[in-house]
Amino acid sequence: MKRKLSFPFIVFLTLILNLYSCSKTEKTEYTNAIPANATGLAAIDMKAIVEKAGLNSAGNQDFQKKFLGLLLEGSTPTLGTQIEKLLKNPAETGIDWETPVYVFNAPSLHSMTAALKVNDLKKLESLIDMLAKENICTIPTKADKYSTTEIKDAGIQLAFNDGTLLAIYAQSTTQLKKLSAAIAMLMKQPADKSIHTNEHFDSMMKQRGDIRLLATPEVLPFDMRGVLNWPQNTRLTGSVLFENGKIYANLQRAGFNGETKESNQPFHPQSNQELLQAMMQMMQGKPFNIELTSNELLTLTNLHAIMEFEPDNTEVNTLYGLIMKIETLNARGDNNRTTFTVTLKEKGQNSLKQLVDFARQFIGL
């Protein structure tokens, strides 16, 4: 005999299911926090960066200890031990380091912001609780569907939930308070308001690089903006790739798939006047292919003469050491695409590892 469920029982069961579904935290998509109108966006492959820089190699342990000693000077031994554990196993932070870290400029914030994927909220909360006990950040405050904490004396706020971590730099606590409404909007932003609706986001992510870019000329360094001379509000995509002995970087008009029209024969300026003339052609949108060797760079920067007068100048010696690592520096393209290639003298080692080792030597680590 079929047993019928009573109406009161059905009502009770429906109520319980509704309460359960309401109390269950829905995991958010971290890229939804990036607005569609972000003026500058970089997707950083942290896993590739760490590997290419050699930061996870066995021979890097001494550097890590020295660096942590400087970073955590004055802190408790407990904190140092915990941070060492996290460096050995970054997954314990609760952050998914296999996915890109996005750094962007949002018009509503007027500040640099990073978006990271949270794959274990409990681990992230444990980390933040530990930092709060060490007085590095404030005790987390609950907001609508997310929590916040501030890194003390750094002007950085962390906003996080199950899926998304935003790190917002605003210089001061006062400025962060002014941004609270904008931060709330980004943390609760739906997909149809996010970067996923930007027509150039997919083409940006298809770029081959350790760092992929989507930007407007306004966010570029002033010197580069003036020389490349793209019209205001032009959408640009680009990338940076670190390979053995070479660094490749490019910027182009978003959606451009054609060929650039520069000569295959590079021009080597022998004086500042010749370099200035070549840069003027770039500003006029004419095709260019400019290349400099390390010796030509030394001549154009007048570094040899400066070193004779200031042989003990640290900055001069550092610049000299950096230039001497370069074989050639090349910039080529036209007003549709510009490609930069730095060729280093050492071909058997990744270019990023060489730069990191040079920086470590410079700072004495």
Short mmCIF file of C-alpha atoms in Angstrom, two decimals:
data_model
loop_
_atom_site.label_atom_id
_atom_site.label_comp_id
_atom_site.label_asym_id
_atom_site.label_seq_id
_atom_site.Cartn_x
_atom_site.Cartn_y
_atom_site.Cartn_z
CA MET A 1 0.00 0.00 0.00
CA LYS A 2 1.36 3.40 -1.01
CA ARG A 3 1.88 5.73 1.89
CA LYS A 4 1.01 9.39 1.32
CA LEU A 5 3.04 12.20 2.85
CA SER A 6 0.94 14.49 4.97
CA PHE A 7 0.63 18.14 3.97
CA PRO A 8 2.14 19.43 7.27
CA PHE A 9 5.16 17.15 6.79
CA ILE A 10 5.69 18.44 3.23
CA VAL A 11 5.55 22.04 4.50
CA PHE A 12 8.04 21.20 7.28
CA LEU A 13 10.43 19.45 4.84
CA THR A 14 10.26 22.39 2.40
CA LEU A 15 11.02 24.84 5.22
CA ILE A 16 14.07 22.83 6.35
CA LEU A 17 15.43 22.61 2.79
CA ASN A 18 14.97 26.36 2.29
CA LEU A 19 16.72 27.15 5.56
CA TYR A 20 19.61 24.86 4.60
CA SER A 21 19.98 26.41 1.16
CA CYS A 22 19.93 29.93 2.63
CA SER A 23 22.56 29.14 5.26
CA LYS A 24 24.93 27.42 2.84
CA THR A 25 27.67 29.81 1.65
CA GLU A 26 27.88 29.99 -2.10
CA LYS A 27 31.42 29.95 -3.52
CA THR A 28 32.12 33.08 -5.56
CA GLU A 29 34.05 33.44 -8.84
CA TYR A 30 36.99 35.70 -8.02
CA THR A 31 37.26 37.24 -11.48
CA ASN A 32 33.72 38.62 -11.10
CA ALA A 33 35.19 41.22 -8.72
CA ILE A 34 37.16 42.78 -11.61
CA PRO A 35 35.00 45.48 -13.25
CA ALA A 36 34.37 45.48 -17.00
CA ASN A 37 35.76 49.03 -17.27
CA ALA A 38 39.10 48.34 -15.53
CA THR A 39 41.61 50.74 -17.11
CA GLY A 40 44.55 48.45 -16.47
CA LEU A 41 44.59 44.69 -15.88
CA ALA A 42 47.48 42.25 -15.51
CA ALA A 43 47.09 38.49 -15.16
CA ILE A 44 50.19 37.13 -13.42
CA ASP A 45 51.06 33.44 -13.58
CA MET A 46 52.57 33.20 -10.10
CA LYS A 47 53.47 29.52 -10.44
CA ALA A 48 55.53 30.22 -13.59
CA ILE A 49 57.10 33.35 -12.06
CA VAL A 50 58.21 31.49 -8.92
CA GLU A 51 59.61 28.57 -10.92
CA LYS A 52 61.42 30.72 -13.50
CA ALA A 53 62.87 32.97 -10.80
CA GLY A 54 64.19 29.89 -9.00
CA LEU A 55 62.44 30.89 -5.78
CA ASN A 56 61.30 27.31 -5.08
CA SER A 57 64.68 25.68 -5.70
CA ALA A 58 66.61 23.85 -2.98
CA GLY A 59 69.48 26.32 -3.27
CA ASN A 60 67.15 29.19 -2.45
CA GLN A 61 66.60 28.26 1.22
CA ASP A 62 69.41 30.47 2.54
CA PHE A 63 67.97 33.44 0.65
CA GLN A 64 64.51 32.75 2.09
CA LYS A 65 65.86 32.67 5.64
CA LYS A 66 67.80 35.92 5.20
CA PHE A 67 64.83 37.62 3.54
CA LEU A 68 62.43 36.45 6.25
CA GLY A 69 64.88 37.64 8.89
CA LEU A 70 64.71 41.15 7.44
CA LEU A 71 60.97 41.04 6.81
CA LEU A 72 60.01 39.71 10.25
CA GLU A 73 62.57 41.61 12.30
CA GLY A 74 61.11 42.27 15.74
CA SER A 75 58.29 39.72 15.38
CA THR A 76 57.77 36.61 17.51
CA PRO A 77 59.50 33.28 16.72
CA THR A 78 56.04 31.71 16.33
CA LEU A 79 55.23 33.97 13.40
CA GLY A 80 58.55 33.20 11.72
CA THR A 81 57.93 29.46 12.07
CA GLN A 82 54.41 29.74 10.63
CA ILE A 83 55.55 31.86 7.68
CA GLU A 84 58.32 29.36 6.90
CA LYS A 85 55.72 26.58 6.82
CA LEU A 86 53.54 28.59 4.44
CA LEU A 87 56.48 29.23 2.11
CA LYS A 88 57.17 25.49 1.98
CA ASN A 89 53.49 24.71 1.36
CA PRO A 90 51.72 27.81 -0.08
CA ALA A 91 48.42 25.90 -0.42
CA GLU A 92 48.06 26.22 3.37
CA THR A 93 47.30 29.92 2.87
CA GLY A 94 43.94 28.89 1.42
CA ILE A 95 44.78 30.65 -1.86
CA ASP A 96 44.87 28.84 -5.19
CA TRP A 97 48.29 29.72 -6.60
CA GLU A 98 47.65 27.62 -9.72
CA THR A 99 45.29 30.32 -11.03
CA PRO A 100 46.36 33.82 -12.16
CA VAL A 101 46.70 36.69 -9.72
CA TYR A 102 44.94 39.67 -11.30
CA VAL A 103 46.17 43.20 -10.59
CA PHE A 104 43.90 45.98 -11.82
CA ASN A 105 42.92 49.63 -11.64
CA ALA A 106 39.22 50.16 -11.02
CA PRO A 107 37.73 53.61 -11.77
CA SER A 108 35.61 53.32 -8.62
CA LEU A 109 38.69 52.80 -6.41
CA HIS A 110 41.41 54.96 -8.03
CA SER A 111 43.94 52.56 -6.50
CA MET A 112 45.82 49.36 -7.28
CA THR A 113 43.90 46.19 -6.41
CA ALA A 114 44.77 42.49 -6.60
CA ALA A 115 42.25 39.66 -6.97
CA LEU A 116 43.17 36.14 -5.87
CA LYS A 117 41.22 32.89 -5.86
CA VAL A 118 40.34 31.44 -2.45
CA ASN A 119 39.98 27.66 -2.51
CA ASP A 120 39.93 27.06 1.25
CA LEU A 121 38.27 29.80 3.29
CA LYS A 122 39.01 28.15 6.65
CA LYS A 123 42.76 28.10 5.94
CA LEU A 124 42.69 31.75 4.87
CA GLU A 125 40.74 32.72 7.99
CA SER A 126 43.26 30.83 10.16
CA LEU A 127 46.11 32.73 8.51
CA ILE A 128 44.40 36.10 9.04
CA ASP A 129 43.56 35.22 12.67
CA MET A 130 47.24 34.41 13.25
CA LEU A 131 48.31 37.74 11.70
CA ALA A 132 45.73 39.56 13.84
CA LYS A 133 47.15 37.95 17.00
CA GLU A 134 50.59 39.14 15.93
CA ASN A 135 49.12 42.65 15.57
CA ILE A 136 50.00 42.74 11.85
CA CYS A 137 46.39 43.19 10.77
CA THR A 138 43.12 44.12 12.44
CA ILE A 139 40.61 41.57 13.70
CA PRO A 140 38.37 40.67 10.71
CA THR A 141 35.03 42.47 10.47
CA LYS A 142 31.99 40.77 8.97
CA ALA A 143 30.17 42.57 6.17
CA ASP A 144 27.39 41.47 3.81
CA LYS A 145 28.67 38.21 2.23
CA TYR A 146 32.34 38.98 2.94
CA SER A 147 34.81 40.00 5.66
CA THR A 148 37.50 42.67 5.82
CA THR A 149 40.76 43.26 7.64
CA GLU A 150 43.37 46.00 7.34
CA ILE A 151 47.13 45.50 7.25
CA LYS A 152 48.27 47.96 9.90
CA ASP A 153 50.29 51.03 8.87
CA ALA A 154 50.29 49.88 5.23
CA GLY A 155 47.06 51.33 3.84
CA ILE A 156 46.05 47.88 2.57
CA GLN A 157 42.66 46.28 3.10
CA LEU A 158 41.83 42.63 2.49
CA ALA A 159 38.24 41.79 1.57
CA PHE A 160 37.49 38.08 1.34
CA ASN A 161 34.84 35.38 1.17
CA ASP A 162 34.61 31.78 0.01
CA GLY A 163 36.13 32.17 -3.45
CA THR A 164 37.52 35.71 -3.61
CA LEU A 165 40.28 37.73 -1.96
CA LEU A 166 40.75 41.39 -2.86
CA ALA A 167 43.81 43.29 -1.66
CA ILE A 168 43.21 47.04 -2.02
CA TYR A 169 46.03 49.56 -1.62
CA ALA A 170 44.84 53.04 -0.68
CA GLN A 171 47.80 54.53 1.28
CA SER A 172 45.87 55.20 4.50
CA THR A 173 43.03 54.03 6.77
CA THR A 174 41.17 57.27 6.06
CA GLN A 175 41.25 56.63 2.33
CA LEU A 176 40.19 53.00 2.79
CA LYS A 177 37.09 54.12 4.70
CA LYS A 178 36.12 56.31 1.74
CA LEU A 179 36.34 53.26 -0.52
CA SER A 180 34.19 50.92 1.59
CA ALA A 181 31.09 51.29 -0.61
CA ALA A 182 33.09 50.69 -3.81
CA ILE A 183 34.78 47.63 -2.27
CA ALA A 184 31.38 46.23 -1.28
CA MET A 185 30.13 46.64 -4.85
CA LEU A 186 33.13 44.77 -6.27
CA MET A 187 32.82 41.92 -3.75
CA LYS A 188 29.15 41.44 -4.69
CA GLN A 189 29.50 42.24 -8.38
CA PRO A 190 27.65 39.81 -10.71
CA ALA A 191 29.28 38.25 -13.77
CA ASP A 192 27.33 40.50 -16.16
CA LYS A 193 29.04 43.58 -14.66
CA SER A 194 32.50 42.03 -14.53
CA ILE A 195 35.54 41.82 -16.79
CA HIS A 196 33.96 38.79 -18.48
CA THR A 197 31.75 41.19 -20.45
CA ASN A 198 34.78 43.08 -21.78
CA GLU A 199 35.15 42.11 -25.44
CA HIS A 200 38.95 42.00 -25.19
CA PHE A 201 39.32 39.90 -22.02
CA ASP A 202 39.39 36.55 -23.83
CA SER A 203 41.97 37.74 -26.38
CA MET A 204 44.10 39.06 -23.51
CA MET A 205 44.03 35.67 -21.78
CA LYS A 206 45.02 33.90 -25.01
CA GLN A 207 48.28 35.86 -25.15
CA ARG A 208 51.38 33.73 -24.54
CA GLY A 209 53.15 35.10 -21.50
CA ASP A 210 53.93 34.88 -17.80
CA ILE A 211 52.18 38.24 -17.47
CA ARG A 212 49.24 39.15 -19.73
CA LEU A 213 47.92 42.68 -20.07
CA LEU A 214 44.79 44.63 -20.96
CA ALA A 215 45.14 48.39 -20.65
CA THR A 216 44.60 51.86 -22.01
CA PRO A 217 47.56 54.19 -22.80
CA GLU A 218 46.76 56.26 -19.69
CA VAL A 219 48.15 53.58 -17.36
CA LEU A 220 51.47 53.24 -19.22
CA PRO A 221 54.60 55.04 -17.97
CA PHE A 222 54.59 58.62 -19.25
CA ASP A 223 57.78 58.20 -21.34
CA MET A 224 56.43 55.10 -23.09
CA ARG A 225 53.01 56.69 -23.61
CA GLY A 226 54.57 59.71 -25.29
CA VAL A 227 56.78 57.71 -27.65
CA LEU A 228 54.26 55.06 -28.72
CA ASN A 229 51.59 57.74 -29.08
CA TRP A 230 48.41 55.68 -29.05
CA PRO A 231 45.19 57.74 -28.94
CA GLN A 232 43.48 58.12 -25.56
CA ASN A 233 41.11 55.26 -24.60
CA THR A 234 42.69 52.89 -27.15
CA ARG A 235 42.35 49.34 -25.81
CA LEU A 236 45.70 47.54 -25.70
CA THR A 237 46.57 43.90 -25.07
CA GLY A 238 50.03 42.61 -24.37
CA SER A 239 52.26 40.16 -22.57
CA VAL A 240 55.65 39.61 -20.96
CA LEU A 241 57.43 36.26 -21.33
CA PHE A 242 60.65 35.20 -19.60
CA GLU A 243 62.67 32.59 -21.50
CA ASN A 244 66.23 31.30 -21.30
CA GLY A 245 68.45 34.25 -22.20
CA LYS A 246 65.56 36.39 -23.48
CA ILE A 247 62.70 38.61 -22.36
CA TYR A 248 59.85 39.17 -24.79
CA ALA A 249 57.23 41.88 -24.34
CA ASN A 250 54.58 43.23 -26.66
CA LEU A 251 51.78 45.78 -26.75
CA GLN A 252 49.21 46.06 -29.51
CA ARG A 253 45.83 47.47 -30.36
CA ALA A 254 43.27 45.02 -29.02
CA GLY A 255 41.93 42.86 -31.83
CA PHE A 256 44.82 43.55 -34.23
CA ASN A 257 45.80 40.33 -36.03
CA GLY A 258 47.82 41.66 -38.97
CA GLU A 259 51.53 42.03 -39.65
CA THR A 260 53.57 45.08 -38.70
CA LYS A 261 55.41 46.98 -41.44
CA GLU A 262 58.86 47.65 -40.00
CA SER A 263 62.10 46.78 -41.79
CA ASN A 264 63.85 43.53 -40.87
CA GLN A 265 67.14 45.43 -40.79
CA PRO A 266 67.54 47.01 -37.31
CA PHE A 267 68.78 50.58 -36.97
CA HIS A 268 71.61 51.11 -34.45
CA PRO A 269 71.69 54.76 -33.24
CA GLN A 270 75.26 55.94 -32.65
CA SER A 271 74.38 59.18 -30.89
CA ASN A 272 71.61 60.66 -28.77
CA GLN A 273 70.58 62.78 -31.74
CA GLU A 274 70.09 59.69 -33.92
CA LEU A 275 68.15 58.00 -31.11
CA LEU A 276 65.95 61.08 -30.72
CA GLN A 277 65.23 61.14 -34.47
CA ALA A 278 64.24 57.45 -34.36
CA MET A 279 61.93 58.10 -31.41
CA MET A 280 60.33 61.01 -33.26
CA GLN A 281 59.49 58.62 -36.10
CA MET A 282 57.89 56.28 -33.56
CA MET A 283 55.78 59.17 -32.22
CA GLN A 284 54.60 59.89 -35.77
CA GLY A 285 53.36 56.32 -36.13
CA LYS A 286 56.01 55.29 -38.65
CA PRO A 287 57.30 51.68 -38.62
CA PHE A 288 60.52 51.23 -36.62
CA ASN A 289 63.16 48.64 -35.77
CA ILE A 290 65.66 50.04 -33.28
CA GLU A 291 68.38 47.93 -31.68
CA LEU A 292 71.12 48.73 -29.18
CA THR A 293 74.04 46.60 -28.01
CA SER A 294 75.39 46.86 -24.47
CA ASN A 295 78.31 49.00 -25.70
CA GLU A 296 75.91 51.31 -27.54
CA LEU A 297 73.82 51.61 -24.38
CA LEU A 298 76.92 52.55 -22.39
CA THR A 299 77.82 55.19 -24.98
CA LEU A 300 74.33 56.71 -25.18
CA THR A 301 73.97 56.84 -21.39
CA ASN A 302 77.49 58.31 -21.11
CA LEU A 303 78.06 55.77 -18.35
CA HIS A 304 81.77 55.24 -19.02
CA ALA A 305 82.47 58.94 -18.43
CA ILE A 306 80.28 59.05 -15.32
CA MET A 307 82.09 56.05 -13.82
CA GLU A 308 85.43 57.82 -14.20
CA PHE A 309 84.17 60.71 -12.06
CA GLU A 310 82.10 58.60 -9.62
CA PRO A 311 83.72 55.14 -9.45
CA ASP A 312 82.13 54.37 -6.05
CA ASN A 313 78.59 55.49 -6.92
CA THR A 314 76.34 52.50 -6.10
CA GLU A 315 73.57 53.42 -8.53
CA VAL A 316 76.02 53.95 -11.40
CA ASN A 317 77.76 50.63 -10.74
CA THR A 318 74.41 48.83 -10.53
CA LEU A 319 73.27 50.27 -13.85
CA TYR A 320 76.61 49.34 -15.41
CA GLY A 321 76.34 45.77 -14.13
CA LEU A 322 72.80 45.46 -15.49
CA ILE A 323 73.71 46.82 -18.93
CA MET A 324 76.68 44.46 -19.15
CA LYS A 325 74.29 41.51 -18.85
CA ILE A 326 72.54 42.64 -22.04
CA GLU A 327 73.61 41.56 -25.50
CA THR A 328 70.97 43.52 -27.43
CA LEU A 329 67.87 45.57 -26.69
CA ASN A 330 65.39 45.70 -29.58
CA ALA A 331 62.11 47.58 -30.15
CA ARG A 332 60.21 47.08 -33.38
CA GLY A 333 56.73 47.56 -34.81
CA ASP A 334 54.36 50.32 -35.86
CA ASN A 335 51.27 52.07 -34.51
CA ASN A 336 49.42 48.74 -34.33
CA ARG A 337 51.90 46.60 -32.42
CA THR A 338 55.22 47.12 -30.64
CA THR A 339 57.49 44.23 -29.68
CA PHE A 340 60.38 44.53 -27.22
CA THR A 341 63.10 41.87 -27.01
CA VAL A 342 65.93 41.87 -24.48
CA THR A 343 68.63 39.33 -25.33
CA LEU A 344 71.01 38.52 -22.47
CA LYS A 345 74.58 37.30 -22.83
CA GLU A 346 73.91 34.24 -20.66
CA LYS A 347 71.73 31.94 -22.81
CA GLY A 348 71.59 28.85 -20.59
CA GLN A 349 69.56 30.31 -17.72
CA ASN A 350 66.10 31.81 -17.52
CA SER A 351 66.17 35.59 -17.86
CA LEU A 352 64.03 36.10 -14.74
CA LYS A 353 66.39 33.98 -12.65
CA GLN A 354 69.28 36.12 -13.88
CA LEU A 355 67.45 39.33 -12.92
CA VAL A 356 66.52 37.96 -9.48
CA ASP A 357 70.10 36.84 -8.82
CA PHE A 358 71.35 40.28 -9.86
CA ALA A 359 68.86 41.96 -7.50
CA ARG A 360 69.87 39.67 -4.63
CA GLN A 361 73.51 40.52 -5.20
CA PHE A 362 72.67 44.22 -5.25
CA ILE A 363 70.81 44.14 -1.91
CA GLY A 364 73.37 41.83 -0.32
CA LEU A 365 71.28 38.66 -0.06
#
